[in-house]
């Protein structure tokens, strides 16, 4: 008899706690969970639990998981507009702009109090901009003004919309608004990349150069690397050229040029730019690593190793430098040095993480820690599978998969024979797929 009243009490306390920011949301999640445990058929607690879990997941950066939870929460609580609003924000963060627009417009049509929510109006304007619907973005700005919504980010977006529609951006006004809301700079650079990808280079320049002048070179560099990661070589090359013109840091510009040349498989050009980075910056870890990466993708394993070891001598060095240097030590029989290279935290891109996992897999194999071998081999294969085609070159893929095969072949424990066999087959399959695509 007491289960329902107790569950309702916990539910009410959870609702109250959720009003107190991130800390309150964490408390609310625990209370909603208890409410459901006491009365599993509570008509609303489970849906609210999904909602607060989605907020936590979204803050952690996993928007895909947040979307799944928010959709379930919205199905259970169709009358709660704030859930649809946060679902729209999650969609926008995941780049699903049409879904974001649909949900926000639906919430606004229902006459919800969320029509005063500046964040939702900003997401709506942004989503229209990112889908190329500038007139609709302008209309959204005007509707927000009718509701007396004028947050700094919304005013910034309104200035961008007016400028794009008129063919010339108000750079001083955008610069002023960026000083008020500096966290909007990544959004501005993302839209500059979008404009450049659409051939609107002059507008893209005006937007980037709304930033403080000493940030222009860095801004073009961010756009170039982002375009490079997206496989848009035209935009990457355009932004790199602008970076060279604007950047005081000529080493950064040369580093960027080297990376673009590598992605185009112009290995001699990549080596030339990487050597220039080393000449300009002296004995920096980044310069040695870039030169080492260029040698690696040229198939010169020995020179690549030498440069990565030099990078590590600076006391820094990424996962790529540590992984390759560790493999060199392992093949020389020096597992102590190899293990020591991972004493601290190493970070890096997919290639660096793949090399680090392969090296650690070999270390665990030497120590006969076969459970870790299987885990690290699986992680390494995950990274290798997702390498850009320009990184998945034959000598590199062969070397990494050979190392994994060797480590797996040393396992003879019957306890994990099925998992071992699956991984051995996967090594062969990943190797074949990467090599056929390279």
GROMACS .gro file of C-alpha atoms in nm:
model
  438
    1UNK     CA    1   0.000   0.000   0.000
    2UNK     CA    2   0.286   0.236   0.074
    3UNK     CA    3   0.472   0.178  -0.251
    4UNK     CA    4   0.279   0.429  -0.460
    5UNK     CA    5   0.289   0.717  -0.207
    6UNK     CA    6   0.662   0.659  -0.151
    7UNK     CA    7   0.726   0.647  -0.525
    8UNK     CA    8   0.528   0.968  -0.572
    9UNK     CA    9   0.723   1.134  -0.291
   10UNK     CA   10   1.054   1.040  -0.454
   11UNK     CA   11   0.917   1.157  -0.791
   12UNK     CA   12   0.821   1.495  -0.643
   13UNK     CA   13   1.161   1.539  -0.479
   14UNK     CA   14   1.331   1.451  -0.808
   15UNK     CA   15   1.123   1.711  -0.989
   16UNK     CA   16   1.224   1.970  -0.731
   17UNK     CA   17   1.594   1.878  -0.746
   18UNK     CA   18   1.609   1.902  -1.125
   19UNK     CA   19   1.565   2.280  -1.100
   20UNK     CA   20   1.908   2.320  -0.936
   21UNK     CA   21   2.145   2.297  -1.231
   22UNK     CA   22   2.381   2.010  -1.314
   23UNK     CA   23   2.414   1.903  -0.950
   24UNK     CA   24   2.035   1.893  -0.914
   25UNK     CA   25   1.993   1.691  -1.232
   26UNK     CA   26   2.235   1.428  -1.097
   27UNK     CA   27   2.035   1.407  -0.772
   28UNK     CA   28   1.710   1.396  -0.969
   29UNK     CA   29   1.836   1.100  -1.171
   30UNK     CA   30   1.898   0.901  -0.853
   31UNK     CA   31   1.557   0.992  -0.713
   32UNK     CA   32   1.372   0.907  -1.034
   33UNK     CA   33   1.556   0.575  -1.040
   34UNK     CA   34   1.443   0.501  -0.683
   35UNK     CA   35   1.088   0.607  -0.770
   36UNK     CA   36   1.079   0.355  -1.055
   37UNK     CA   37   1.236   0.085  -0.837
   38UNK     CA   38   0.966   0.131  -0.572
   39UNK     CA   39   0.681   0.145  -0.824
   40UNK     CA   40   0.787   0.020  -1.172
   41UNK     CA   41   0.452   0.122  -1.323
   42UNK     CA   42   0.475   0.488  -1.220
   43UNK     CA   43   0.311   0.672  -1.513
   44UNK     CA   44   0.582   0.938  -1.555
   45UNK     CA   45   0.894   0.864  -1.350
   46UNK     CA   46   1.061   0.634  -1.605
   47UNK     CA   47   1.020   0.891  -1.883
   48UNK     CA   48   1.162   1.170  -1.664
   49UNK     CA   49   1.451   0.944  -1.573
   50UNK     CA   50   1.528   0.900  -1.944
   51UNK     CA   51   1.513   1.278  -1.985
   52UNK     CA   52   1.762   1.362  -1.709
   53UNK     CA   53   1.990   1.077  -1.822
   54UNK     CA   54   1.976   1.229  -2.172
   55UNK     CA   55   2.084   1.569  -2.038
   56UNK     CA   56   2.385   1.411  -1.869
   57UNK     CA   57   2.469   1.214  -2.183
   58UNK     CA   58   2.442   1.526  -2.398
   59UNK     CA   59   2.677   1.717  -2.164
   60UNK     CA   60   2.924   1.430  -2.201
   61UNK     CA   61   2.917   1.481  -2.579
   62UNK     CA   62   2.730   1.164  -2.680
   63UNK     CA   63   2.449   1.331  -2.873
   64UNK     CA   64   2.345   1.012  -3.056
   65UNK     CA   65   2.273   0.837  -2.724
   66UNK     CA   66   2.100   1.150  -2.592
   67UNK     CA   67   1.872   1.158  -2.897
   68UNK     CA   68   1.766   0.797  -2.840
   69UNK     CA   69   1.682   0.868  -2.475
   70UNK     CA   70   1.503   1.195  -2.552
   71UNK     CA   71   1.287   1.030  -2.817
   72UNK     CA   72   1.175   0.771  -2.562
   73UNK     CA   73   1.115   1.042  -2.302
   74UNK     CA   74   0.911   1.248  -2.550
   75UNK     CA   75   0.699   0.942  -2.634
   76UNK     CA   76   0.627   0.891  -2.264
   77UNK     CA   77   0.569   1.261  -2.189
   78UNK     CA   78   0.426   1.411  -2.511
   79UNK     CA   79   0.288   1.708  -2.315
   80UNK     CA   80   0.632   1.824  -2.190
   81UNK     CA   81   0.766   2.079  -2.438
   82UNK     CA   82   1.110   2.109  -2.277
   83UNK     CA   83   1.188   1.750  -2.375
   84UNK     CA   84   1.114   1.825  -2.742
   85UNK     CA   85   1.321   2.141  -2.712
   86UNK     CA   86   1.625   1.953  -2.583
   87UNK     CA   87   1.571   1.685  -2.846
   88UNK     CA   88   1.597   1.960  -3.108
   89UNK     CA   89   1.920   2.088  -2.953
   90UNK     CA   90   2.065   1.735  -2.955
   91UNK     CA   91   1.967   1.693  -3.320
   92UNK     CA   92   2.142   2.019  -3.410
   93UNK     CA   93   2.457   1.920  -3.220
   94UNK     CA   94   2.458   1.593  -3.415
   95UNK     CA   95   2.423   1.784  -3.745
   96UNK     CA   96   2.065   1.664  -3.804
   97UNK     CA   97   1.937   2.011  -3.878
   98UNK     CA   98   1.608   1.920  -4.048
   99UNK     CA   99   1.504   1.717  -3.744
  100UNK     CA  100   1.602   2.009  -3.520
  101UNK     CA  101   1.391   2.249  -3.725
  102UNK     CA  102   1.090   2.016  -3.723
  103UNK     CA  103   1.092   1.979  -3.344
  104UNK     CA  104   1.148   2.347  -3.264
  105UNK     CA  105   0.883   2.468  -3.505
  106UNK     CA  106   0.640   2.213  -3.356
  107UNK     CA  107   0.712   2.336  -3.002
  108UNK     CA  108   0.666   2.699  -3.108
  109UNK     CA  109   0.338   2.623  -3.288
  110UNK     CA  110   0.201   2.472  -2.968
  111UNK     CA  111   0.235   2.814  -2.804
  112UNK     CA  112   0.471   2.684  -2.540
  113UNK     CA  113   0.645   2.919  -2.297
  114UNK     CA  114   0.961   2.804  -2.474
  115UNK     CA  115   0.894   3.074  -2.734
  116UNK     CA  116   1.096   3.294  -2.496
  117UNK     CA  117   1.390   3.049  -2.492
  118UNK     CA  118   1.681   3.221  -2.663
  119UNK     CA  119   1.876   2.897  -2.704
  120UNK     CA  120   1.596   2.741  -2.908
  121UNK     CA  121   1.566   3.043  -3.136
  122UNK     CA  122   1.943   3.041  -3.186
  123UNK     CA  123   1.936   2.669  -3.273
  124UNK     CA  124   1.649   2.730  -3.516
  125UNK     CA  125   1.831   3.015  -3.693
  126UNK     CA  126   2.154   2.814  -3.700
  127UNK     CA  127   1.978   2.507  -3.841
  128UNK     CA  128   1.821   2.713  -4.120
  129UNK     CA  129   2.161   2.869  -4.195
  130UNK     CA  130   2.339   2.531  -4.204
  131UNK     CA  131   2.083   2.392  -4.447
  132UNK     CA  132   2.122   2.691  -4.681
  133UNK     CA  133   1.780   2.844  -4.611
  134UNK     CA  134   1.888   3.200  -4.542
  135UNK     CA  135   1.541   3.358  -4.598
  136UNK     CA  136   1.393   3.113  -4.345
  137UNK     CA  137   1.674   3.201  -4.104
  138UNK     CA  138   1.588   3.570  -4.150
  139UNK     CA  139   1.222   3.496  -4.080
  140UNK     CA  140   1.319   3.310  -3.761
  141UNK     CA  141   1.524   3.612  -3.648
  142UNK     CA  142   1.225   3.838  -3.703
  143UNK     CA  143   0.992   3.604  -3.513
  144UNK     CA  144   1.235   3.591  -3.222
  145UNK     CA  145   1.241   3.972  -3.214
  146UNK     CA  146   0.859   3.975  -3.202
  147UNK     CA  147   0.883   3.766  -2.885
  148UNK     CA  148   1.143   4.012  -2.744
  149UNK     CA  149   1.416   3.748  -2.746
  150UNK     CA  150   1.756   3.909  -2.795
  151UNK     CA  151   2.032   3.694  -2.645
  152UNK     CA  152   2.391   3.777  -2.753
  153UNK     CA  153   2.421   3.456  -2.958
  154UNK     CA  154   2.091   3.520  -3.134
  155UNK     CA  155   2.195   3.879  -3.210
  156UNK     CA  156   2.522   3.743  -3.350
  157UNK     CA  157   2.339   3.499  -3.574
  158UNK     CA  158   2.099   3.774  -3.684
  159UNK     CA  159   2.396   3.988  -3.792
  160UNK     CA  160   2.541   3.693  -3.988
  161UNK     CA  161   2.204   3.623  -4.154
  162UNK     CA  162   2.159   3.987  -4.257
  163UNK     CA  163   2.513   4.001  -4.393
  164UNK     CA  164   2.487   3.680  -4.593
  165UNK     CA  165   2.154   3.789  -4.736
  166UNK     CA  166   2.297   4.130  -4.827
  167UNK     CA  167   2.626   3.994  -4.966
  168UNK     CA  168   2.853   4.173  -4.715
  169UNK     CA  169   2.897   4.089  -4.349
  170UNK     CA  170   2.901   4.360  -4.079
  171UNK     CA  171   3.240   4.253  -3.948
  172UNK     CA  172   3.266   4.520  -3.677
  173UNK     CA  173   2.924   4.432  -3.536
  174UNK     CA  174   2.999   4.058  -3.548
  175UNK     CA  175   3.336   4.122  -3.383
  176UNK     CA  176   3.169   4.320  -3.104
  177UNK     CA  177   2.914   4.043  -3.045
  178UNK     CA  178   3.189   3.782  -3.043
  179UNK     CA  179   3.357   3.971  -2.761
  180UNK     CA  180   3.030   3.947  -2.570
  181UNK     CA  181   2.987   3.575  -2.645
  182UNK     CA  182   3.336   3.436  -2.719
  183UNK     CA  183   3.209   3.076  -2.694
  184UNK     CA  184   3.037   3.139  -3.029
  185UNK     CA  185   3.372   3.151  -3.213
  186UNK     CA  186   3.367   2.778  -3.306
  187UNK     CA  187   3.019   2.824  -3.454
  188UNK     CA  188   3.142   3.122  -3.659
  189UNK     CA  189   3.435   2.919  -3.792
  190UNK     CA  190   3.209   2.626  -3.876
  191UNK     CA  191   2.982   2.853  -4.077
  192UNK     CA  192   3.283   3.012  -4.248
  193UNK     CA  193   3.386   2.662  -4.356
  194UNK     CA  194   3.032   2.599  -4.483
  195UNK     CA  195   3.041   2.922  -4.684
  196UNK     CA  196   3.384   2.844  -4.829
  197UNK     CA  197   3.276   2.491  -4.924
  198UNK     CA  198   2.990   2.652  -5.118
  199UNK     CA  199   3.232   2.877  -5.305
  200UNK     CA  200   3.146   3.192  -5.107
  201UNK     CA  201   3.507   3.267  -5.020
  202UNK     CA  202   3.468   3.641  -4.978
  203UNK     CA  203   3.193   3.600  -4.719
  204UNK     CA  204   3.395   3.328  -4.546
  205UNK     CA  205   3.693   3.566  -4.525
  206UNK     CA  206   3.477   3.845  -4.384
  207UNK     CA  207   3.339   3.609  -4.118
  208UNK     CA  208   3.679   3.477  -4.009
  209UNK     CA  209   3.822   3.827  -4.011
  210UNK     CA  210   3.550   3.938  -3.771
  211UNK     CA  211   3.767   3.769  -3.510
  212UNK     CA  212   4.048   3.972  -3.350
  213UNK     CA  213   4.325   4.026  -3.610
  214UNK     CA  214   4.577   3.819  -3.418
  215UNK     CA  215   4.337   3.522  -3.445
  216UNK     CA  216   4.290   3.528  -3.822
  217UNK     CA  217   4.571   3.289  -3.907
  218UNK     CA  218   4.457   3.049  -3.637
  219UNK     CA  219   4.097   3.077  -3.760
  220UNK     CA  220   4.195   2.986  -4.115
  221UNK     CA  221   4.400   2.699  -3.973
  222UNK     CA  222   4.100   2.562  -3.782
  223UNK     CA  223   3.889   2.578  -4.098
  224UNK     CA  224   4.161   2.407  -4.300
  225UNK     CA  225   4.202   2.116  -4.057
  226UNK     CA  226   3.826   2.076  -4.024
  227UNK     CA  227   3.784   2.067  -4.403
  228UNK     CA  228   4.075   1.823  -4.427
  229UNK     CA  229   3.906   1.589  -4.180
  230UNK     CA  230   3.585   1.616  -4.382
  231UNK     CA  231   3.769   1.524  -4.702
  232UNK     CA  232   3.705   1.865  -4.861
  233UNK     CA  233   4.047   1.925  -5.012
  234UNK     CA  234   3.947   2.237  -5.207
  235UNK     CA  235   3.836   2.419  -4.892
  236UNK     CA  236   4.135   2.289  -4.696
  237UNK     CA  237   4.377   2.416  -4.961
  238UNK     CA  238   4.201   2.753  -4.983
  239UNK     CA  239   4.209   2.798  -4.605
  240UNK     CA  240   4.574   2.688  -4.590
  241UNK     CA  241   4.668   2.952  -4.845
  242UNK     CA  242   4.486   3.216  -4.643
  243UNK     CA  243   4.657   3.091  -4.327
  244UNK     CA  244   4.997   3.139  -4.492
  245UNK     CA  245   4.904   3.496  -4.583
  246UNK     CA  246   4.770   3.585  -4.238
  247UNK     CA  247   4.958   3.374  -3.985
  248UNK     CA  248   5.248   3.514  -3.791
  249UNK     CA  249   5.329   3.152  -3.708
  250UNK     CA  250   5.488   3.031  -4.032
  251UNK     CA  251   5.565   2.695  -3.869
  252UNK     CA  252   5.192   2.633  -3.817
  253UNK     CA  253   5.123   2.720  -4.180
  254UNK     CA  254   5.397   2.484  -4.302
  255UNK     CA  255   5.265   2.210  -4.072
  256UNK     CA  256   4.922   2.252  -4.227
  257UNK     CA  257   5.065   2.240  -4.578
  258UNK     CA  258   5.252   1.919  -4.492
  259UNK     CA  259   4.935   1.755  -4.362
  260UNK     CA  260   4.737   1.852  -4.673
  261UNK     CA  261   5.014   1.720  -4.898
  262UNK     CA  262   5.008   1.390  -4.708
  263UNK     CA  263   4.632   1.362  -4.754
  264UNK     CA  264   4.684   1.411  -5.128
  265UNK     CA  265   4.966   1.152  -5.121
  266UNK     CA  266   5.217   1.413  -5.237
  267UNK     CA  267   5.477   1.264  -5.006
  268UNK     CA  268   5.784   1.455  -5.129
  269UNK     CA  269   5.599   1.783  -5.088
  270UNK     CA  270   5.484   1.673  -4.741
  271UNK     CA  271   5.843   1.594  -4.644
  272UNK     CA  272   5.962   1.930  -4.773
  273UNK     CA  273   5.704   2.122  -4.568
  274UNK     CA  274   5.774   1.906  -4.260
  275UNK     CA  275   6.147   1.983  -4.288
  276UNK     CA  276   6.056   2.351  -4.310
  277UNK     CA  277   5.858   2.319  -3.985
  278UNK     CA  278   6.167   2.172  -3.819
  279UNK     CA  279   6.388   2.451  -3.953
  280UNK     CA  280   6.151   2.721  -3.830
  281UNK     CA  281   6.054   2.581  -3.492
  282UNK     CA  282   6.376   2.409  -3.393
  283UNK     CA  283   6.369   2.098  -3.181
  284UNK     CA  284   5.995   2.082  -3.108
  285UNK     CA  285   5.805   1.757  -3.055
  286UNK     CA  286   5.540   1.862  -3.307
  287UNK     CA  287   5.798   1.927  -3.581
  288UNK     CA  288   5.972   1.592  -3.531
  289UNK     CA  289   5.638   1.412  -3.524
  290UNK     CA  290   5.520   1.571  -3.847
  291UNK     CA  291   5.845   1.477  -4.019
  292UNK     CA  292   5.819   1.128  -3.871
  293UNK     CA  293   5.461   1.094  -3.994
  294UNK     CA  294   5.567   1.200  -4.343
  295UNK     CA  295   5.845   0.939  -4.343
  296UNK     CA  296   5.600   0.679  -4.212
  297UNK     CA  297   5.356   0.740  -4.497
  298UNK     CA  298   5.646   0.731  -4.744
  299UNK     CA  299   5.716   0.380  -4.618
  300UNK     CA  300   6.047   0.476  -4.454
  301UNK     CA  301   5.994   0.305  -4.119
  302UNK     CA  302   6.349   0.359  -3.987
  303UNK     CA  303   6.346   0.738  -4.043
  304UNK     CA  304   5.995   0.761  -3.901
  305UNK     CA  305   6.109   0.584  -3.585
  306UNK     CA  306   6.413   0.811  -3.553
  307UNK     CA  307   6.198   1.126  -3.571
  308UNK     CA  308   5.944   0.992  -3.320
  309UNK     CA  309   6.223   0.912  -3.075
  310UNK     CA  310   6.353   1.268  -3.117
  311UNK     CA  311   6.002   1.395  -3.045
  312UNK     CA  312   5.993   1.194  -2.723
  313UNK     CA  313   6.331   1.335  -2.617
  314UNK     CA  314   6.161   1.673  -2.578
  315UNK     CA  315   5.958   1.528  -2.291
  316UNK     CA  316   5.632   1.554  -2.484
  317UNK     CA  317   5.530   1.336  -2.774
  318UNK     CA  318   5.187   1.205  -2.865
  319UNK     CA  319   5.036   0.857  -2.883
  320UNK     CA  320   5.179   0.823  -3.234
  321UNK     CA  321   5.536   0.894  -3.123
  322UNK     CA  322   5.504   0.666  -2.821
  323UNK     CA  323   5.343   0.387  -3.021
  324UNK     CA  324   5.603   0.382  -3.295
  325UNK     CA  325   5.897   0.421  -3.056
  326UNK     CA  326   5.755   0.143  -2.840
  327UNK     CA  327   5.729  -0.089  -3.142
  328UNK     CA  328   6.093  -0.013  -3.226
  329UNK     CA  329   6.194  -0.103  -2.869
  330UNK     CA  330   5.983  -0.419  -2.876
  331UNK     CA  331   6.144  -0.538  -3.196
  332UNK     CA  332   6.482  -0.477  -3.034
  333UNK     CA  333   6.370  -0.692  -2.740
  334UNK     CA  334   6.356  -0.397  -2.499
  335UNK     CA  335   6.012  -0.430  -2.341
  336UNK     CA  336   6.112  -0.227  -2.035
  337UNK     CA  337   6.165   0.087  -2.243
  338UNK     CA  338   5.849   0.017  -2.444
  339UNK     CA  339   5.642  -0.011  -2.127
  340UNK     CA  340   5.792   0.309  -1.986
  341UNK     CA  341   5.675   0.508  -2.287
  342UNK     CA  342   5.316   0.465  -2.165
  343UNK     CA  343   5.382   0.563  -1.804
  344UNK     CA  344   5.208   0.896  -1.867
  345UNK     CA  345   4.893   0.982  -2.058
  346UNK     CA  346   4.934   0.999  -2.436
  347UNK     CA  347   4.678   1.153  -2.669
  348UNK     CA  348   4.651   1.165  -3.046
  349UNK     CA  349   4.440   1.109  -3.355
  350UNK     CA  350   4.316   0.775  -3.487
  351UNK     CA  351   4.651   0.679  -3.636
  352UNK     CA  352   4.836   0.756  -3.313
  353UNK     CA  353   4.585   0.569  -3.099
  354UNK     CA  354   4.601   0.267  -3.334
  355UNK     CA  355   4.982   0.253  -3.311
  356UNK     CA  356   4.972   0.293  -2.933
  357UNK     CA  357   4.716   0.014  -2.893
  358UNK     CA  358   4.922  -0.218  -3.115
  359UNK     CA  359   5.237  -0.151  -2.911
  360UNK     CA  360   5.054  -0.201  -2.582
  361UNK     CA  361   4.904  -0.523  -2.720
  362UNK     CA  362   5.256  -0.654  -2.783
  363UNK     CA  363   5.366  -0.551  -2.432
  364UNK     CA  364   5.071  -0.735  -2.275
  365UNK     CA  365   5.146  -1.041  -2.491
  366UNK     CA  366   5.504  -1.042  -2.363
  367UNK     CA  367   5.370  -1.026  -2.006
  368UNK     CA  368   5.121  -1.307  -2.086
  369UNK     CA  369   4.828  -1.088  -1.987
  370UNK     CA  370   4.607  -1.239  -2.254
  371UNK     CA  371   4.284  -1.074  -2.148
  372UNK     CA  372   4.444  -0.734  -2.209
  373UNK     CA  373   4.591  -0.857  -2.538
  374UNK     CA  374   4.244  -0.941  -2.668
  375UNK     CA  375   4.099  -0.608  -2.552
  376UNK     CA  376   4.381  -0.399  -2.698
  377UNK     CA  377   4.380  -0.590  -3.025
  378UNK     CA  378   4.007  -0.521  -3.062
  379UNK     CA  379   4.057  -0.151  -2.986
  380UNK     CA  380   4.346  -0.129  -3.234
  381UNK     CA  381   4.137  -0.287  -3.508
  382UNK     CA  382   3.854  -0.041  -3.438
  383UNK     CA  383   4.095   0.247  -3.500
  384UNK     CA  384   4.261   0.089  -3.805
  385UNK     CA  385   3.921   0.029  -3.965
  386UNK     CA  386   3.832   0.397  -3.937
  387UNK     CA  387   4.156   0.546  -4.066
  388UNK     CA  388   4.126   0.788  -4.359
  389UNK     CA  389   4.212   0.615  -4.686
  390UNK     CA  390   4.520   0.837  -4.726
  391UNK     CA  391   4.655   0.706  -4.394
  392UNK     CA  392   4.581   0.339  -4.461
  393UNK     CA  393   4.886   0.281  -4.681
  394UNK     CA  394   5.003  -0.071  -4.753
  395UNK     CA  395   5.334  -0.079  -4.558
  396UNK     CA  396   5.171   0.072  -4.248
  397UNK     CA  397   4.863  -0.153  -4.250
  398UNK     CA  398   5.079  -0.460  -4.311
  399UNK     CA  399   5.310  -0.370  -4.024
  400UNK     CA  400   5.034  -0.301  -3.773
  401UNK     CA  401   4.832  -0.611  -3.860
  402UNK     CA  402   5.145  -0.826  -3.857
  403UNK     CA  403   5.216  -0.709  -3.503
  404UNK     CA  404   4.859  -0.789  -3.397
  405UNK     CA  405   4.869  -1.131  -3.562
  406UNK     CA  406   5.194  -1.215  -3.384
  407UNK     CA  407   5.051  -1.113  -3.047
  408UNK     CA  408   4.733  -1.315  -3.098
  409UNK     CA  409   4.921  -1.622  -3.223
  410UNK     CA  410   5.103  -1.643  -2.889
  411UNK     CA  411   4.780  -1.704  -2.697
  412UNK     CA  412   4.704  -2.068  -2.628
  413UNK     CA  413   4.456  -2.046  -2.339
  414UNK     CA  414   4.139  -2.253  -2.401
  415UNK     CA  415   3.932  -2.009  -2.193
  416UNK     CA  416   3.913  -1.750  -2.469
  417UNK     CA  417   3.949  -1.963  -2.781
  418UNK     CA  418   3.628  -1.838  -2.945
  419UNK     CA  419   3.711  -1.471  -2.890
  420UNK     CA  420   4.067  -1.533  -3.006
  421UNK     CA  421   3.953  -1.702  -3.326
  422UNK     CA  422   3.710  -1.418  -3.397
  423UNK     CA  423   3.987  -1.161  -3.353
  424UNK     CA  424   4.230  -1.353  -3.572
  425UNK     CA  425   3.969  -1.363  -3.849
  426UNK     CA  426   3.900  -0.994  -3.798
  427UNK     CA  427   4.268  -0.905  -3.837
  428UNK     CA  428   4.269  -1.077  -4.176
  429UNK     CA  429   3.943  -0.906  -4.281
  430UNK     CA  430   4.048  -0.557  -4.170
  431UNK     CA  431   4.385  -0.596  -4.342
  432UNK     CA  432   4.220  -0.706  -4.667
  433UNK     CA  433   3.963  -0.424  -4.660
  434UNK     CA  434   4.219  -0.153  -4.588
  435UNK     CA  435   4.461  -0.275  -4.851
  436UNK     CA  436   4.191  -0.306  -5.117
  437UNK     CA  437   4.078   0.052  -5.048
  438UNK     CA  438   4.428   0.202  -5.037
   0.00000   0.00000   0.00000
